[in-house]
């Protein structure tokens, strides 16, 4: 289910139009900055939002969630972002879980995508905060058909 969202009210969020440079480093177990719960929540969200889609769409979905966590206008944890009122399908109402249709292969792919994002890979600028079936914010970063719009805040 796509994200539905209302425009945030904070007017001070910086806006950039240049893609984020990818600086990927493998964290050691000691420097890992996410929990097993974070990995589960992000993987489940990727599955619910884009489980049957391309890896690129899945990576962008995960990246938008982390961009929200890192933004001052959204909650500070993955779980709170996903369960925010009327965001991310019905997770706000029923909690974060994998859909019943997801088999082991789909789950493995979603875990892989979530781990890449949690370990520092970036596939969109930090001010891409919207993912939905419609245009919103200050413009479209990437669009896939009529189903997925990844949009800038501002």
mmCIF file of C-alpha atoms in Angstrom:
data_model
loop_
_atom_site.group_PDB
_atom_site.id
_atom_site.type_symbol
_atom_site.label_atom_id
_atom_site.label_comp_id
_atom_site.label_asym_id
_atom_site.label_seq_id
_atom_site.Cartn_x
_atom_site.Cartn_y
_atom_site.Cartn_z
ATOM 1 C CA UNK A 1 0.000 0.000 0.000
ATOM 2 C CA UNK A 2 1.423 3.396 -0.918
ATOM 3 C CA UNK A 3 2.087 6.089 1.625
ATOM 4 C CA UNK A 4 -0.521 8.767 2.016
ATOM 5 C CA UNK A 5 0.629 11.888 3.692
ATOM 6 C CA UNK A 6 -0.163 15.430 4.532
ATOM 7 C CA UNK A 7 2.455 18.089 3.925
ATOM 8 C CA UNK A 8 4.565 18.759 7.040
ATOM 9 C CA UNK A 9 4.227 22.184 8.579
ATOM 10 C CA UNK A 10 7.847 22.991 9.373
ATOM 11 C CA UNK A 11 9.142 25.558 6.897
ATOM 12 C CA UNK A 12 12.845 25.344 7.745
ATOM 13 C CA UNK A 13 13.731 21.994 6.146
ATOM 14 C CA UNK A 14 16.679 22.518 3.755
ATOM 15 C CA UNK A 15 15.961 21.709 0.137
ATOM 16 C CA UNK A 16 18.584 20.397 -2.257
ATOM 17 C CA UNK A 17 18.165 19.035 -5.736
ATOM 18 C CA UNK A 18 21.482 17.203 -6.105
ATOM 19 C CA UNK A 19 21.546 13.438 -5.455
ATOM 20 C CA UNK A 20 23.339 12.292 -2.345
ATOM 21 C CA UNK A 21 26.819 10.924 -3.027
ATOM 22 C CA UNK A 22 27.033 7.298 -2.071
ATOM 23 C CA UNK A 23 29.637 6.590 0.604
ATOM 24 C CA UNK A 24 29.183 2.964 1.469
ATOM 25 C CA UNK A 25 31.209 1.378 4.224
ATOM 26 C CA UNK A 26 30.590 -1.921 5.932
ATOM 27 C CA UNK A 27 30.050 -1.368 9.664
ATOM 28 C CA UNK A 28 31.544 -3.828 12.073
ATOM 29 C CA UNK A 29 29.247 -5.482 14.601
ATOM 30 C CA UNK A 30 30.580 -3.078 17.233
ATOM 31 C CA UNK A 31 29.754 0.026 15.198
ATOM 32 C CA UNK A 32 26.394 -1.138 13.825
ATOM 33 C CA UNK A 33 24.004 1.714 14.558
ATOM 34 C CA UNK A 34 20.703 -0.129 14.205
ATOM 35 C CA UNK A 35 18.939 -2.876 16.106
ATOM 36 C CA UNK A 36 17.467 -6.164 14.948
ATOM 37 C CA UNK A 37 14.055 -4.576 15.532
ATOM 38 C CA UNK A 38 14.992 -1.677 13.213
ATOM 39 C CA UNK A 39 15.972 -4.183 10.531
ATOM 40 C CA UNK A 40 12.697 -6.083 10.951
ATOM 41 C CA UNK A 41 10.562 -2.916 10.852
ATOM 42 C CA UNK A 42 12.279 -1.545 7.760
ATOM 43 C CA UNK A 43 12.203 -4.893 5.922
ATOM 44 C CA UNK A 44 8.500 -5.383 6.738
ATOM 45 C CA UNK A 45 7.709 -1.866 5.520
ATOM 46 C CA UNK A 46 9.619 -2.419 2.277
ATOM 47 C CA UNK A 47 7.665 -5.627 1.768
ATOM 48 C CA UNK A 48 4.298 -3.999 2.444
ATOM 49 C CA UNK A 49 5.053 -0.951 0.309
ATOM 50 C CA UNK A 50 6.962 -2.544 -2.586
ATOM 51 C CA UNK A 51 7.424 -6.269 -2.026
ATOM 52 C CA UNK A 52 6.648 -7.177 -5.600
ATOM 53 C CA UNK A 53 8.476 -4.254 -7.180
ATOM 54 C CA UNK A 54 12.002 -3.736 -8.515
ATOM 55 C CA UNK A 55 14.963 -3.502 -6.190
ATOM 56 C CA UNK A 56 15.327 0.185 -7.115
ATOM 57 C CA UNK A 57 11.805 0.976 -5.911
ATOM 58 C CA UNK A 58 12.379 -1.063 -2.750
ATOM 59 C CA UNK A 59 15.631 0.806 -2.026
ATOM 60 C CA UNK A 60 13.908 4.156 -2.534
ATOM 61 C CA UNK A 61 11.041 3.168 -0.209
ATOM 62 C CA UNK A 62 13.527 2.218 2.517
ATOM 63 C CA UNK A 63 15.552 5.378 1.905
ATOM 64 C CA UNK A 64 12.468 7.619 2.268
ATOM 65 C CA UNK A 65 11.661 5.977 5.613
ATOM 66 C CA UNK A 66 15.199 6.629 6.876
ATOM 67 C CA UNK A 67 15.076 10.187 5.494
ATOM 68 C CA UNK A 68 11.961 10.715 7.612
ATOM 69 C CA UNK A 69 13.666 9.289 10.703
ATOM 70 C CA UNK A 70 16.548 11.722 10.124
ATOM 71 C CA UNK A 71 14.239 14.705 9.494
ATOM 72 C CA UNK A 72 13.189 17.053 12.284
ATOM 73 C CA UNK A 73 9.556 16.994 11.113
ATOM 74 C CA UNK A 74 8.962 13.269 11.646
ATOM 75 C CA UNK A 75 9.447 10.920 14.611
ATOM 76 C CA UNK A 76 12.960 9.740 15.473
ATOM 77 C CA UNK A 77 12.558 5.978 15.090
ATOM 78 C CA UNK A 78 11.625 3.681 12.219
ATOM 79 C CA UNK A 79 8.757 2.188 14.210
ATOM 80 C CA UNK A 80 7.309 5.609 15.051
ATOM 81 C CA UNK A 81 7.593 6.796 11.426
ATOM 82 C CA UNK A 82 5.793 3.676 10.196
ATOM 83 C CA UNK A 83 3.039 3.839 12.803
ATOM 84 C CA UNK A 84 2.403 7.580 12.556
ATOM 85 C CA UNK A 85 -1.314 8.271 12.097
ATOM 86 C CA UNK A 86 -2.511 7.524 8.543
ATOM 87 C CA UNK A 87 0.970 6.901 7.186
ATOM 88 C CA UNK A 88 2.315 3.720 5.603
ATOM 89 C CA UNK A 89 -0.895 1.835 4.926
ATOM 90 C CA UNK A 90 -2.488 0.313 7.995
ATOM 91 C CA UNK A 91 0.691 -0.045 10.066
ATOM 92 C CA UNK A 92 -0.432 2.963 12.115
ATOM 93 C CA UNK A 93 -3.494 0.965 13.113
ATOM 94 C CA UNK A 94 -2.307 -2.659 13.269
ATOM 95 C CA UNK A 95 1.446 -2.428 13.835
ATOM 96 C CA UNK A 96 4.404 -3.408 11.692
ATOM 97 C CA UNK A 97 4.459 -6.895 10.203
ATOM 98 C CA UNK A 98 5.134 -8.713 6.973
ATOM 99 C CA UNK A 99 2.054 -9.345 4.833
ATOM 100 C CA UNK A 100 0.676 -12.899 4.817
ATOM 101 C CA UNK A 101 1.517 -13.368 1.130
ATOM 102 C CA UNK A 102 5.268 -12.769 1.650
ATOM 103 C CA UNK A 103 7.265 -15.968 1.207
ATOM 104 C CA UNK A 104 10.836 -16.562 2.397
ATOM 105 C CA UNK A 105 12.357 -15.372 -0.904
ATOM 106 C CA UNK A 106 10.459 -12.058 -0.797
ATOM 107 C CA UNK A 107 11.326 -11.546 2.885
ATOM 108 C CA UNK A 108 15.014 -12.267 2.201
ATOM 109 C CA UNK A 109 15.053 -9.631 -0.556
ATOM 110 C CA UNK A 110 13.363 -7.061 1.706
ATOM 111 C CA UNK A 111 15.823 -7.772 4.520
ATOM 112 C CA UNK A 112 18.705 -7.320 2.084
ATOM 113 C CA UNK A 113 17.349 -3.951 0.926
ATOM 114 C CA UNK A 114 16.704 -2.789 4.498
ATOM 115 C CA UNK A 115 20.196 -3.775 5.610
ATOM 116 C CA UNK A 116 21.821 -1.866 2.726
ATOM 117 C CA UNK A 117 19.984 1.319 3.688
ATOM 118 C CA UNK A 118 20.592 0.888 7.427
ATOM 119 C CA UNK A 119 24.295 0.362 6.738
ATOM 120 C CA UNK A 120 24.615 3.671 4.944
ATOM 121 C CA UNK A 121 23.806 3.297 1.262
ATOM 122 C CA UNK A 122 21.756 6.160 -0.124
ATOM 123 C CA UNK A 123 19.627 6.245 -3.256
ATOM 124 C CA UNK A 124 17.985 9.646 -2.992
ATOM 125 C CA UNK A 125 18.661 13.069 -1.456
ATOM 126 C CA UNK A 126 17.851 13.475 2.235
ATOM 127 C CA UNK A 127 14.971 15.856 1.471
ATOM 128 C CA UNK A 128 13.023 13.233 -0.477
ATOM 129 C CA UNK A 129 10.424 12.589 2.221
ATOM 130 C CA UNK A 130 7.375 11.523 0.248
ATOM 131 C CA UNK A 131 6.488 8.273 -1.482
ATOM 132 C CA UNK A 132 2.956 7.903 -2.815
ATOM 133 C CA UNK A 133 0.732 7.274 -5.820
ATOM 134 C CA UNK A 134 0.569 10.999 -6.463
ATOM 135 C CA UNK A 135 2.814 14.047 -6.762
ATOM 136 C CA UNK A 136 3.362 16.162 -3.665
ATOM 137 C CA UNK A 137 5.886 18.412 -1.995
ATOM 138 C CA UNK A 138 8.076 20.653 -4.134
ATOM 139 C CA UNK A 139 8.656 18.265 -7.015
ATOM 140 C CA UNK A 140 9.282 14.737 -8.179
ATOM 141 C CA UNK A 141 12.674 13.131 -7.631
ATOM 142 C CA UNK A 142 11.732 9.870 -9.417
ATOM 143 C CA UNK A 143 8.543 8.451 -10.848
ATOM 144 C CA UNK A 144 7.709 4.858 -11.782
ATOM 145 C CA UNK A 145 4.548 4.622 -13.887
ATOM 146 C CA UNK A 146 1.518 6.036 -12.122
ATOM 147 C CA UNK A 147 2.095 4.013 -8.966
ATOM 148 C CA UNK A 148 5.236 5.400 -7.363
ATOM 149 C CA UNK A 149 6.231 9.018 -6.932
ATOM 150 C CA UNK A 150 9.235 9.887 -4.780
ATOM 151 C CA UNK A 151 9.003 13.598 -4.017
ATOM 152 C CA UNK A 152 10.974 16.393 -2.377
ATOM 153 C CA UNK A 153 9.822 18.122 0.766
ATOM 154 C CA UNK A 154 9.326 21.856 0.446
#
